[in-house]
mmCIF file of C-alpha atoms in Angstrom:
data_model
loop_
_atom_site.group_PDB
_atom_site.id
_atom_site.type_symbol
_atom_site.label_atom_id
_atom_site.label_comp_id
_atom_site.label_asym_id
_atom_site.label_seq_id
_atom_site.Cartn_x
_atom_site.Cartn_y
_atom_site.Cartn_z
ATOM 1 C CA UNK A 239 21.807 -32.083 -1.725
ATOM 2 C CA UNK A 240 19.545 -29.355 -0.467
ATOM 3 C CA UNK A 241 16.864 -27.795 -2.667
ATOM 4 C CA UNK A 242 17.973 -24.732 -4.322
ATOM 5 C CA UNK A 243 15.933 -22.227 -2.379
ATOM 6 C CA UNK A 244 16.382 -24.255 1.092
ATOM 7 C CA UNK A 245 16.779 -21.766 3.932
ATOM 8 C CA UNK A 246 14.868 -18.886 2.341
ATOM 9 C CA UNK A 247 11.495 -17.750 3.758
ATOM 10 C CA UNK A 248 8.737 -16.207 1.843
ATOM 11 C CA UNK A 249 5.873 -14.291 3.380
ATOM 12 C CA UNK A 250 3.138 -14.824 0.921
ATOM 13 C CA UNK A 251 0.258 -12.226 1.143
ATOM 14 C CA UNK A 252 -1.068 -13.128 -2.411
ATOM 15 C CA UNK A 253 -4.477 -14.783 -3.563
ATOM 16 C CA UNK A 254 -5.984 -15.899 -6.716
ATOM 17 C CA UNK A 255 -3.439 -17.301 -9.304
ATOM 18 C CA UNK A 256 -0.749 -14.976 -10.422
ATOM 19 C CA UNK A 257 0.940 -14.484 -6.786
ATOM 20 C CA UNK A 258 0.245 -17.950 -5.344
ATOM 21 C CA UNK A 259 1.695 -19.640 -8.683
ATOM 22 C CA UNK A 260 4.828 -17.362 -8.136
ATOM 23 C CA UNK A 261 5.310 -18.557 -4.771
ATOM 24 C CA UNK A 262 4.574 -22.055 -5.413
ATOM 25 C CA UNK A 263 7.576 -22.119 -7.960
ATOM 26 C CA UNK A 264 9.732 -20.890 -5.165
ATOM 27 C CA UNK A 265 8.099 -23.554 -2.576
ATOM 28 C CA UNK A 266 8.585 -26.365 -5.209
ATOM 29 C CA UNK A 267 12.318 -25.205 -5.137
ATOM 30 C CA UNK A 268 12.758 -25.478 -1.285
ATOM 31 C CA UNK A 269 11.729 -22.072 0.061
ATOM 32 C CA UNK A 270 9.445 -21.883 3.247
ATOM 33 C CA UNK A 271 6.403 -20.209 1.872
ATOM 34 C CA UNK A 272 4.146 -18.976 4.500
ATOM 35 C CA UNK A 273 0.777 -18.183 3.165
ATOM 36 C CA UNK A 274 -1.154 -15.485 5.155
ATOM 37 C CA UNK A 275 -4.932 -15.768 4.895
ATOM 38 C CA UNK A 276 -7.962 -14.306 6.490
ATOM 39 C CA UNK A 277 -9.680 -16.427 8.915
ATOM 40 C CA UNK A 278 -12.986 -18.105 7.839
ATOM 41 C CA UNK A 279 -12.431 -17.003 4.159
ATOM 42 C CA UNK A 280 -8.705 -17.607 3.040
ATOM 43 C CA UNK A 281 -7.611 -17.276 -0.654
ATOM 44 C CA UNK A 282 -10.782 -16.957 -2.801
ATOM 45 C CA UNK A 283 -9.675 -19.955 -4.819
ATOM 46 C CA UNK A 284 -10.572 -22.066 -1.916
ATOM 47 C CA UNK A 285 -14.277 -21.457 -2.869
ATOM 48 C CA UNK A 286 -13.862 -22.537 -6.420
ATOM 49 C CA UNK A 287 -15.763 -25.273 -8.074
ATOM 50 C CA UNK A 288 -14.343 -28.777 -8.700
ATOM 51 C CA UNK A 289 -13.947 -29.656 -5.062
ATOM 52 C CA UNK A 290 -13.381 -32.708 -2.861
ATOM 53 C CA UNK A 291 -13.470 -32.900 0.886
ATOM 54 C CA UNK A 292 -13.695 -29.113 0.973
ATOM 55 C CA UNK A 293 -10.622 -28.704 -1.158
ATOM 56 C CA UNK A 294 -10.792 -27.059 -4.578
ATOM 57 C CA UNK A 295 -8.610 -28.266 -7.319
ATOM 58 C CA UNK A 296 -7.825 -24.642 -8.218
ATOM 59 C CA UNK A 297 -6.380 -24.051 -4.639
ATOM 60 C CA UNK A 298 -4.417 -27.284 -4.591
ATOM 61 C CA UNK A 299 -2.747 -26.782 -7.858
ATOM 62 C CA UNK A 300 -1.404 -23.284 -6.828
ATOM 63 C CA UNK A 301 -0.627 -23.696 -3.244
ATOM 64 C CA UNK A 302 1.257 -26.987 -2.564
ATOM 65 C CA UNK A 303 4.454 -26.966 -0.494
ATOM 66 C CA UNK A 304 3.366 -24.078 1.543
ATOM 67 C CA UNK A 305 1.998 -23.280 5.143
ATOM 68 C CA UNK A 306 -1.082 -21.562 5.874
ATOM 69 C CA UNK A 307 -1.380 -19.198 8.495
ATOM 70 C CA UNK A 308 -4.790 -17.422 9.362
ATOM 71 C CA UNK A 309 -4.332 -13.827 10.673
ATOM 72 C CA UNK A 310 -6.799 -11.060 11.051
ATOM 73 C CA UNK A 311 -4.997 -7.955 9.919
ATOM 74 C CA UNK A 312 -7.787 -5.582 11.294
ATOM 75 C CA UNK A 313 -6.861 -6.993 14.641
ATOM 76 C CA UNK A 314 -3.726 -5.250 16.127
ATOM 77 C CA UNK A 315 -2.423 -8.630 17.244
ATOM 78 C CA UNK A 316 -2.869 -10.225 13.902
ATOM 79 C CA UNK A 317 -1.008 -7.380 12.170
ATOM 80 C CA UNK A 318 1.661 -7.652 14.828
ATOM 81 C CA UNK A 319 2.038 -11.517 14.272
ATOM 82 C CA UNK A 320 2.252 -10.605 10.490
ATOM 83 C CA UNK A 321 5.161 -8.125 10.921
ATOM 84 C CA UNK A 322 6.966 -10.738 13.221
ATOM 85 C CA UNK A 323 6.658 -13.348 10.340
ATOM 86 C CA UNK A 324 7.938 -10.656 7.772
ATOM 87 C CA UNK A 325 10.880 -9.862 10.122
ATOM 88 C CA UNK A 326 12.092 -13.550 9.550
ATOM 89 C CA UNK A 327 11.470 -13.533 5.796
ATOM 90 C CA UNK A 328 13.734 -12.949 2.910
ATOM 91 C CA UNK A 329 10.761 -12.115 0.595
ATOM 92 C CA UNK A 330 7.344 -10.330 1.202
ATOM 93 C CA UNK A 331 4.839 -10.653 -1.623
ATOM 94 C CA UNK A 332 1.519 -8.981 -2.075
ATOM 95 C CA UNK A 333 -0.839 -8.517 -5.055
ATOM 96 C CA UNK A 334 -3.302 -6.158 -3.541
ATOM 97 C CA UNK A 335 -4.579 -3.147 -5.758
ATOM 98 C CA UNK A 336 -2.068 -0.317 -5.581
ATOM 99 C CA UNK A 337 -2.429 1.695 -2.413
ATOM 100 C CA UNK A 338 -4.258 -1.105 -0.452
ATOM 101 C CA UNK A 339 -1.085 -2.529 1.256
ATOM 102 C CA UNK A 340 -0.196 0.854 2.590
ATOM 103 C CA UNK A 341 -3.684 1.596 3.903
ATOM 104 C CA UNK A 342 -3.700 -1.722 5.834
ATOM 105 C CA UNK A 343 -0.298 -1.206 7.335
ATOM 106 C CA UNK A 344 1.704 -3.517 5.107
ATOM 107 C CA UNK A 345 3.243 -1.320 2.638
ATOM 108 C CA UNK A 346 6.984 -1.340 1.798
ATOM 109 C CA UNK A 347 8.060 0.980 4.513
ATOM 110 C CA UNK A 348 6.078 -0.691 7.208
ATOM 111 C CA UNK A 349 7.603 -4.089 6.264
ATOM 112 C CA UNK A 350 11.163 -2.766 5.790
ATOM 113 C CA UNK A 351 10.947 -1.329 9.293
ATOM 114 C CA UNK A 352 10.982 -4.764 10.613
ATOM 115 C CA UNK A 353 12.870 -6.395 7.808
ATOM 116 C CA UNK A 354 15.362 -3.831 6.254
ATOM 117 C CA UNK A 355 16.720 -6.108 3.682
ATOM 118 C CA UNK A 356 13.650 -7.884 2.542
ATOM 119 C CA UNK A 357 12.682 -8.452 -1.118
ATOM 120 C CA UNK A 358 9.426 -6.546 -1.251
ATOM 121 C CA UNK A 359 7.235 -7.746 -4.289
ATOM 122 C CA UNK A 360 4.207 -5.957 -5.622
ATOM 123 C CA UNK A 361 1.957 -7.625 -8.309
ATOM 124 C CA UNK A 362 -0.588 -5.571 -9.907
ATOM 125 C CA UNK A 363 -3.003 -5.888 -12.739
ATOM 126 C CA UNK A 364 -2.557 -2.567 -14.881
ATOM 127 C CA UNK A 365 0.529 -1.062 -13.113
ATOM 128 C CA UNK A 366 0.807 1.157 -10.022
ATOM 129 C CA UNK A 367 0.122 4.521 -12.076
ATOM 130 C CA UNK A 368 -2.043 5.914 -14.799
ATOM 131 C CA UNK A 369 -5.808 5.857 -15.246
ATOM 132 C CA UNK A 370 -6.297 2.008 -14.894
ATOM 133 C CA UNK A 371 -4.072 1.676 -11.752
ATOM 134 C CA UNK A 372 -7.006 1.347 -9.313
ATOM 135 C CA UNK A 373 -9.277 -0.455 -11.580
ATOM 136 C CA UNK A 374 -10.467 -4.007 -10.632
ATOM 137 C CA UNK A 375 -8.748 -6.416 -12.954
ATOM 138 C CA UNK A 376 -9.148 -9.942 -14.176
ATOM 139 C CA UNK A 377 -7.264 -11.959 -16.848
ATOM 140 C CA UNK A 378 -9.647 -11.068 -19.829
ATOM 141 C CA UNK A 379 -9.195 -7.347 -19.243
ATOM 142 C CA UNK A 380 -5.314 -7.784 -19.567
ATOM 143 C CA UNK A 381 -5.813 -9.844 -22.585
ATOM 144 C CA UNK A 382 -7.935 -6.996 -24.307
ATOM 145 C CA UNK A 383 -5.690 -4.016 -23.133
ATOM 146 C CA UNK A 384 -2.326 -5.654 -24.023
ATOM 147 C CA UNK A 385 -3.370 -6.439 -27.576
ATOM 148 C CA UNK A 386 -3.277 -10.268 -26.879
ATOM 149 C CA UNK A 387 -6.976 -10.600 -28.009
ATOM 150 C CA UNK A 388 -6.348 -8.649 -31.230
ATOM 151 C CA UNK A 389 -3.504 -10.957 -31.904
ATOM 152 C CA UNK A 390 -5.469 -13.972 -31.158
ATOM 153 C CA UNK A 391 -8.203 -12.647 -33.627
ATOM 154 C CA UNK A 392 -5.643 -12.475 -36.455
ATOM 155 C CA UNK A 393 -5.926 -9.052 -37.833
ATOM 156 C CA UNK A 394 -6.751 -5.581 -36.616
ATOM 157 C CA UNK A 395 -10.210 -5.549 -38.355
ATOM 158 C CA UNK A 396 -11.317 -9.046 -37.530
ATOM 159 C CA UNK A 397 -13.102 -9.954 -34.095
ATOM 160 C CA UNK A 398 -10.640 -10.163 -31.085
ATOM 161 C CA UNK A 399 -10.515 -13.349 -29.348
ATOM 162 C CA UNK A 400 -9.371 -14.515 -25.940
ATOM 163 C CA UNK A 401 -6.729 -17.078 -25.375
ATOM 164 C CA UNK A 402 -8.877 -19.804 -23.615
ATOM 165 C CA UNK A 403 -6.453 -20.071 -20.639
ATOM 166 C CA UNK A 404 -5.615 -17.275 -18.247
ATOM 167 C CA UNK A 405 -2.366 -16.752 -19.748
ATOM 168 C CA UNK A 406 -1.770 -13.197 -18.160
ATOM 169 C CA UNK A 407 -2.277 -14.516 -14.620
ATOM 170 C CA UNK A 408 -0.018 -17.527 -15.197
ATOM 171 C CA UNK A 409 2.660 -15.729 -17.141
ATOM 172 C CA UNK A 410 3.038 -13.047 -14.491
ATOM 173 C CA UNK A 411 3.476 -15.712 -11.844
ATOM 174 C CA UNK A 412 6.607 -17.103 -13.669
ATOM 175 C CA UNK A 413 8.066 -13.542 -14.345
ATOM 176 C CA UNK A 414 7.505 -12.811 -10.632
ATOM 177 C CA UNK A 415 9.318 -16.133 -9.481
ATOM 178 C CA UNK A 416 12.351 -15.548 -11.869
ATOM 179 C CA UNK A 417 12.717 -11.843 -10.660
ATOM 180 C CA UNK A 418 12.593 -12.872 -6.937
ATOM 181 C CA UNK A 419 15.253 -15.496 -7.358
ATOM 182 C CA UNK A 420 17.365 -12.661 -9.243
ATOM 183 C CA UNK A 421 16.820 -10.369 -6.422
ATOM 184 C CA UNK A 422 17.908 -12.821 -4.015
ATOM 185 C CA UNK A 423 21.142 -13.441 -5.853
ATOM 186 C CA UNK A 424 21.617 -9.639 -6.201
ATOM 187 C CA UNK A 425 21.322 -9.582 -2.478
ATOM 188 C CA UNK A 426 23.612 -12.409 -1.812
ATOM 189 C CA UNK A 427 26.266 -10.659 -4.014
ATOM 190 C CA UNK A 428 26.314 -7.721 -1.705
ATOM 191 C CA UNK A 429 23.128 -5.638 -2.961
ATOM 192 C CA UNK A 430 20.463 -4.609 -0.714
ATOM 193 C CA UNK A 431 16.704 -5.663 -0.655
ATOM 194 C CA UNK A 432 14.759 -4.530 -3.794
ATOM 195 C CA UNK A 433 11.178 -3.604 -4.294
ATOM 196 C CA UNK A 434 10.181 -5.604 -7.330
ATOM 197 C CA UNK A 435 7.163 -4.212 -9.027
ATOM 198 C CA UNK A 436 5.385 -6.472 -11.624
ATOM 199 C CA UNK A 437 2.153 -5.754 -13.617
ATOM 200 C CA UNK A 438 0.193 -8.462 -15.539
ATOM 201 C CA UNK A 439 -0.075 -5.863 -18.349
ATOM 202 C CA UNK A 440 3.878 -5.609 -18.502
ATOM 203 C CA UNK A 441 4.288 -9.181 -18.357
ATOM 204 C CA UNK A 442 2.100 -9.827 -21.425
ATOM 205 C CA UNK A 443 3.412 -6.808 -23.423
ATOM 206 C CA UNK A 444 6.938 -8.202 -22.828
ATOM 207 C CA UNK A 445 5.772 -11.773 -23.821
ATOM 208 C CA UNK A 446 4.073 -10.403 -27.058
ATOM 209 C CA UNK A 447 6.895 -8.263 -28.280
ATOM 210 C CA UNK A 448 9.318 -11.241 -28.878
ATOM 211 C CA UNK A 449 7.138 -12.551 -31.876
ATOM 212 C CA UNK A 450 3.984 -10.589 -32.315
ATOM 213 C CA UNK A 451 4.944 -7.102 -32.509
ATOM 214 C CA UNK A 452 7.397 -6.965 -35.417
ATOM 215 C CA UNK A 453 5.152 -4.455 -37.129
ATOM 216 C CA UNK A 454 5.434 -2.025 -34.433
ATOM 217 C CA UNK A 455 9.188 -2.358 -33.892
ATOM 218 C CA UNK A 456 10.613 0.324 -36.353
ATOM 219 C CA UNK A 457 9.746 3.708 -35.074
ATOM 220 C CA UNK A 458 8.206 5.738 -37.884
ATOM 221 C CA UNK A 459 7.590 2.693 -39.906
ATOM 222 C CA UNK A 460 4.830 0.972 -37.978
ATOM 223 C CA UNK A 461 2.275 -1.119 -39.915
ATOM 224 C CA UNK A 462 -1.179 -1.970 -39.317
ATOM 225 C CA UNK A 463 -1.973 -5.639 -39.103
ATOM 226 C CA UNK A 464 -4.897 -5.226 -41.528
ATOM 227 C CA UNK A 465 -4.568 -8.741 -42.904
ATOM 228 C CA UNK A 466 -3.694 -11.911 -41.215
ATOM 229 C CA UNK A 467 -1.285 -14.348 -42.695
ATOM 230 C CA UNK A 468 -3.971 -17.016 -42.522
ATOM 231 C CA UNK A 469 -7.025 -17.990 -40.454
ATOM 232 C CA UNK A 470 -6.318 -21.577 -41.101
ATOM 233 C CA UNK A 471 -4.404 -22.967 -37.960
ATOM 234 C CA UNK A 472 -1.983 -26.036 -38.182
ATOM 235 C CA UNK A 473 -4.531 -28.328 -36.619
ATOM 236 C CA UNK A 474 -5.845 -30.723 -39.420
ATOM 237 C CA UNK A 475 -8.710 -33.109 -39.462
ATOM 238 C CA UNK A 476 -7.947 -36.723 -40.550
ATOM 239 C CA UNK A 477 -10.408 -39.565 -41.138
ATOM 240 C CA UNK A 478 -10.300 -40.407 -37.345
ATOM 241 C CA UNK A 479 -9.157 -37.439 -35.459
ATOM 242 C CA UNK A 480 -6.894 -34.443 -35.390
ATOM 243 C CA UNK A 481 -3.102 -33.804 -35.874
ATOM 244 C CA UNK A 482 -0.686 -30.966 -36.038
ATOM 245 C CA UNK A 483 1.799 -30.795 -38.789
ATOM 246 C CA UNK A 484 4.215 -27.796 -39.145
ATOM 247 C CA UNK A 485 6.991 -27.340 -41.714
ATOM 248 C CA UNK A 486 9.338 -24.301 -42.242
ATOM 249 C CA UNK A 487 12.427 -25.351 -44.223
ATOM 250 C CA UNK A 488 12.700 -26.438 -47.750
ATOM 251 C CA UNK A 489 13.782 -29.913 -46.496
ATOM 252 C CA UNK A 490 10.770 -30.162 -44.402
ATOM 253 C CA UNK A 491 8.442 -28.948 -47.143
ATOM 254 C CA UNK A 492 9.927 -31.609 -49.574
ATOM 255 C CA UNK A 493 9.702 -34.306 -46.697
ATOM 256 C CA UNK A 494 5.913 -33.328 -46.441
ATOM 257 C CA UNK A 495 5.214 -33.843 -50.145
ATOM 258 C CA UNK A 496 7.021 -37.396 -49.975
ATOM 259 C CA UNK A 497 4.983 -38.299 -47.005
ATOM 260 C CA UNK A 498 1.652 -37.057 -48.405
ATOM 261 C CA UNK A 499 2.545 -38.589 -51.864
ATOM 262 C CA UNK A 500 2.010 -35.341 -53.488
ATOM 263 C CA UNK A 501 5.524 -34.568 -55.387
ATOM 264 C CA UNK A 502 3.732 -32.377 -58.057
ATOM 265 C CA UNK A 503 3.193 -29.824 -55.162
ATOM 266 C CA UNK A 504 6.983 -29.023 -55.579
ATOM 267 C CA UNK A 505 6.317 -28.015 -59.173
ATOM 268 C CA UNK A 506 3.727 -25.572 -58.176
ATOM 269 C CA UNK A 507 5.330 -21.996 -58.503
ATOM 270 C CA UNK A 508 3.204 -20.851 -55.689
ATOM 271 C CA UNK A 509 5.398 -23.018 -53.310
ATOM 272 C CA UNK A 510 8.789 -22.758 -54.868
ATOM 273 C CA UNK A 511 10.555 -20.918 -51.937
ATOM 274 C CA UNK A 512 9.665 -20.410 -48.278
ATOM 275 C CA UNK A 513 8.674 -16.809 -49.115
ATOM 276 C CA UNK A 514 6.314 -18.170 -51.807
ATOM 277 C CA UNK A 515 4.712 -20.691 -49.419
ATOM 278 C CA UNK A 516 4.245 -17.895 -46.964
ATOM 279 C CA UNK A 517 2.504 -15.633 -49.548
ATOM 280 C CA UNK A 518 0.305 -18.510 -50.619
ATOM 281 C CA UNK A 519 -0.440 -20.019 -47.085
ATOM 282 C CA UNK A 520 -4.036 -20.343 -47.342
ATOM 283 C CA UNK A 521 -3.590 -22.446 -50.718
ATOM 284 C CA UNK A 522 -1.040 -24.482 -49.106
ATOM 285 C CA UNK A 523 -2.768 -25.379 -45.951
ATOM 286 C CA UNK A 524 -6.011 -26.101 -47.648
ATOM 287 C CA UNK A 525 -4.271 -28.612 -50.007
ATOM 288 C CA UNK A 526 -2.728 -30.207 -47.000
ATOM 289 C CA UNK A 527 -5.949 -30.376 -45.146
ATOM 290 C CA UNK A 528 -7.705 -32.095 -48.106
ATOM 291 C CA UNK A 529 -4.938 -34.678 -48.428
ATOM 292 C CA UNK A 530 -4.929 -35.651 -44.713
ATOM 293 C CA UNK A 531 -8.721 -36.039 -44.572
ATOM 294 C CA UNK A 532 -8.261 -39.142 -46.838
ATOM 295 C CA UNK A 533 -6.727 -41.456 -44.146
ATOM 296 C CA UNK A 534 -6.413 -42.011 -40.544
ATOM 297 C CA UNK A 535 -4.496 -39.911 -37.969
ATOM 298 C CA UNK A 536 -2.367 -42.900 -37.139
ATOM 299 C CA UNK A 537 -1.478 -43.602 -40.788
ATOM 300 C CA UNK A 538 -0.575 -40.161 -41.398
ATOM 301 C CA UNK A 539 1.637 -39.801 -38.111
ATOM 302 C CA UNK A 540 3.437 -42.929 -39.019
ATOM 303 C CA UNK A 541 4.232 -41.537 -42.529
ATOM 304 C CA UNK A 542 5.069 -38.123 -41.359
ATOM 305 C CA UNK A 543 7.299 -39.384 -38.738
ATOM 306 C CA UNK A 544 9.040 -41.822 -41.176
ATOM 307 C CA UNK A 545 9.816 -38.807 -43.346
ATOM 308 C CA UNK A 546 11.072 -36.568 -40.608
ATOM 309 C CA UNK A 547 8.159 -34.150 -40.862
ATOM 310 C CA UNK A 548 7.419 -32.280 -37.564
ATOM 311 C CA UNK A 549 4.045 -33.649 -36.433
ATOM 312 C CA UNK A 550 2.054 -34.584 -33.284
ATOM 313 C CA UNK A 551 -1.504 -35.881 -32.293
ATOM 314 C CA UNK A 552 -3.998 -33.404 -30.940
ATOM 315 C CA UNK A 553 -4.685 -34.687 -27.374
ATOM 316 C CA UNK A 554 -7.628 -33.926 -25.296
ATOM 317 C CA UNK A 555 -7.023 -33.329 -21.596
ATOM 318 C CA UNK A 556 -8.048 -37.031 -20.692
ATOM 319 C CA UNK A 557 -5.754 -38.482 -23.449
ATOM 320 C CA UNK A 558 -2.792 -36.744 -22.459
ATOM 321 C CA UNK A 559 -2.677 -38.671 -19.146
ATOM 322 C CA UNK A 560 -1.594 -41.773 -20.828
ATOM 323 C CA UNK A 561 0.382 -40.654 -23.893
ATOM 324 C CA UNK A 562 3.932 -42.124 -24.121
ATOM 325 C CA UNK A 563 5.624 -39.025 -24.217
ATOM 326 C CA UNK A 564 4.029 -37.760 -21.197
ATOM 327 C CA UNK A 565 4.875 -40.887 -19.335
ATOM 328 C CA UNK A 566 8.522 -40.996 -20.749
ATOM 329 C CA UNK A 567 9.004 -37.605 -19.264
ATOM 330 C CA UNK A 568 7.375 -38.635 -15.950
ATOM 331 C CA UNK A 569 5.615 -35.222 -16.178
ATOM 332 C CA UNK A 570 2.654 -36.125 -13.895
ATOM 333 C CA UNK A 571 2.773 -37.090 -10.249
ATOM 334 C CA UNK A 572 0.186 -38.780 -8.092
ATOM 335 C CA UNK A 573 0.290 -38.114 -4.431
ATOM 336 C CA UNK A 574 -1.997 -38.481 -1.320
ATOM 337 C CA UNK A 575 -3.374 -35.347 0.332
ATOM 338 C CA UNK A 576 -4.389 -35.717 3.965
ATOM 339 C CA UNK A 577 -7.812 -34.049 3.221
ATOM 340 C CA UNK A 578 -8.437 -34.269 -0.561
ATOM 341 C CA UNK A 579 -7.291 -37.841 -1.113
ATOM 342 C CA UNK A 580 -5.458 -38.892 -4.127
ATOM 343 C CA UNK A 581 -4.133 -36.037 -6.426
ATOM 344 C CA UNK A 582 -2.733 -35.970 -9.831
ATOM 345 C CA UNK A 583 -0.497 -32.914 -10.563
ATOM 346 C CA UNK A 584 2.638 -31.924 -12.678
ATOM 347 C CA UNK A 585 6.008 -32.232 -11.564
ATOM 348 C CA UNK A 586 7.772 -28.831 -11.443
ATOM 349 C CA UNK A 587 9.016 -28.126 -14.954
ATOM 350 C CA UNK A 588 12.595 -27.357 -13.915
ATOM 351 C CA UNK A 589 14.429 -30.283 -12.720
ATOM 352 C CA UNK A 590 17.795 -29.991 -10.814
ATOM 353 C CA UNK A 591 20.544 -32.616 -11.154
ATOM 354 C CA UNK A 592 21.840 -34.049 -8.108
ATOM 355 C CA UNK A 593 18.887 -33.306 -6.012
ATOM 356 C CA UNK A 594 16.546 -35.983 -4.824
ATOM 357 C CA UNK A 595 12.893 -34.971 -5.263
ATOM 358 C CA UNK A 596 10.656 -35.890 -2.414
ATOM 359 C CA UNK A 597 6.961 -36.074 -2.683
ATOM 360 C CA UNK A 598 5.415 -32.549 -2.318
ATOM 361 C CA UNK A 599 3.307 -31.461 0.559
ATOM 362 C CA UNK A 600 -0.203 -30.953 -0.304
ATOM 363 C CA UNK A 601 -1.835 -27.363 -0.210
ATOM 364 C CA UNK A 602 -2.821 -26.762 3.411
ATOM 365 C CA UNK A 603 -6.144 -26.404 5.003
ATOM 366 C CA UNK A 604 -6.820 -22.793 5.987
ATOM 367 C CA UNK A 605 -4.778 -22.006 9.156
ATOM 368 C CA UNK A 606 -3.439 -25.440 9.323
ATOM 369 C CA UNK A 607 0.036 -24.172 10.376
ATOM 370 C CA UNK A 608 -0.845 -21.120 12.457
ATOM 371 C CA UNK A 609 0.350 -22.585 15.813
ATOM 372 C CA UNK A 610 3.648 -24.145 14.337
ATOM 373 C CA UNK A 611 4.633 -20.826 12.484
ATOM 374 C CA UNK A 612 3.778 -18.490 15.377
ATOM 375 C CA UNK A 613 5.915 -20.875 17.664
ATOM 376 C CA UNK A 614 8.721 -20.754 15.235
ATOM 377 C CA UNK A 615 8.897 -17.166 15.474
ATOM 378 C CA UNK A 616 9.016 -16.906 19.344
ATOM 379 C CA UNK A 617 5.502 -16.869 20.483
ATOM 380 C CA UNK A 618 4.683 -18.971 23.583
ATOM 381 C CA UNK A 619 1.756 -21.356 23.602
ATOM 382 C CA UNK A 620 -0.112 -19.478 25.915
ATOM 383 C CA UNK A 621 0.220 -16.246 23.817
ATOM 384 C CA UNK A 622 -0.806 -18.147 20.755
ATOM 385 C CA UNK A 623 -3.942 -19.549 22.622
ATOM 386 C CA UNK A 624 -4.656 -15.926 23.665
ATOM 387 C CA UNK A 625 -4.571 -14.626 20.290
ATOM 388 C CA UNK A 626 -6.763 -17.575 19.037
ATOM 389 C CA UNK A 627 -9.346 -16.709 21.893
ATOM 390 C CA UNK A 628 -9.143 -13.041 20.985
ATOM 391 C CA UNK A 629 -9.894 -13.747 17.114
ATOM 392 C CA UNK A 630 -6.587 -12.228 15.989
ATOM 393 C CA UNK A 631 -5.388 -15.553 14.609
ATOM 394 C CA UNK A 632 -7.159 -18.900 13.787
ATOM 395 C CA UNK A 633 -6.273 -22.438 13.217
ATOM 396 C CA UNK A 634 -7.776 -24.933 10.873
ATOM 397 C CA UNK A 635 -9.676 -26.593 13.720
ATOM 398 C CA UNK A 636 -11.186 -23.059 14.483
ATOM 399 C CA UNK A 637 -12.034 -22.657 10.811
ATOM 400 C CA UNK A 638 -13.738 -25.998 10.704
ATOM 401 C CA UNK A 639 -15.797 -25.301 13.786
ATOM 402 C CA UNK A 640 -17.410 -22.330 12.265
#
């Protein structure tokens, strides 16, 4: 059976993380993603640290299953080649700052002139309008402006903290991939090509509202989050390492007291109901921490599991590689890359029944597919060579010779 997006072509003008992650989701599901890059430079993540044989881990982990074409869009031949690729594409994705795509001749109308039904996607940082639209943007700035850093800090008056992963970038990538497939479905059902606009700021606000903005939901009855529920998280130290334990229901609370051999906690009026336990969360978590320090992580995980208490070990990045659950899920995949050697990556999280998954193609060297893609869209071999000689396009061999 074919992959879900087999037969669709994506013209990918994006760089860094949010856009490339979005298009990699589509590539993993069978779309032909043609990544357009600047000759001699390419996606900036190619230059990131942690490299082998000139290939960075960051680029490899966000660009597999794609083809790379190196075009100089300042050259009329390069721009013309891009438009011919766009004319054969179902989706055109760019994450330039608002206004830049129009200035370089690849705004929505310019692309729609050659591909009337194309799904045109604009990914921005702060949005296309307003005082921040033209500002440079990176993930921490979106965490700050969206309120995420304040939420991570715990309360309005406490020091804001960043989530220690680039959540806005990656979340925006997943939102974009879902929106693109929805637009393709709408077009297949008789609709026209749409312009999808996604900002990192909007993606994070939407993400937060489902659980963290209840205090701002009732118009006219907003509440300041002046006091955090607790600054004690659900990571506990044991005699040998860290574990996480989380209980919500009365049954889980009772099971916890059985597992920890502390039945007298059930007689404490501070913990009589779920509401009481929430009101006295610091006292409850401090008692739990004191008890868990008395034995090993292995001992407590066995007892907690035996009594049906939700729990898990806290794994380091190295430890997770060999954990039984990760192995059982077959979550990690090792493949060979023609340039970078043996790689370990995750499998796509969504798995489709009835589809045999083949090993992914590794992320391409810069310009690796320039000749093949231009031939696909009708360029003769001599015309391709003339474009290369003129500097309008480049191949991976040209890049390596610099």
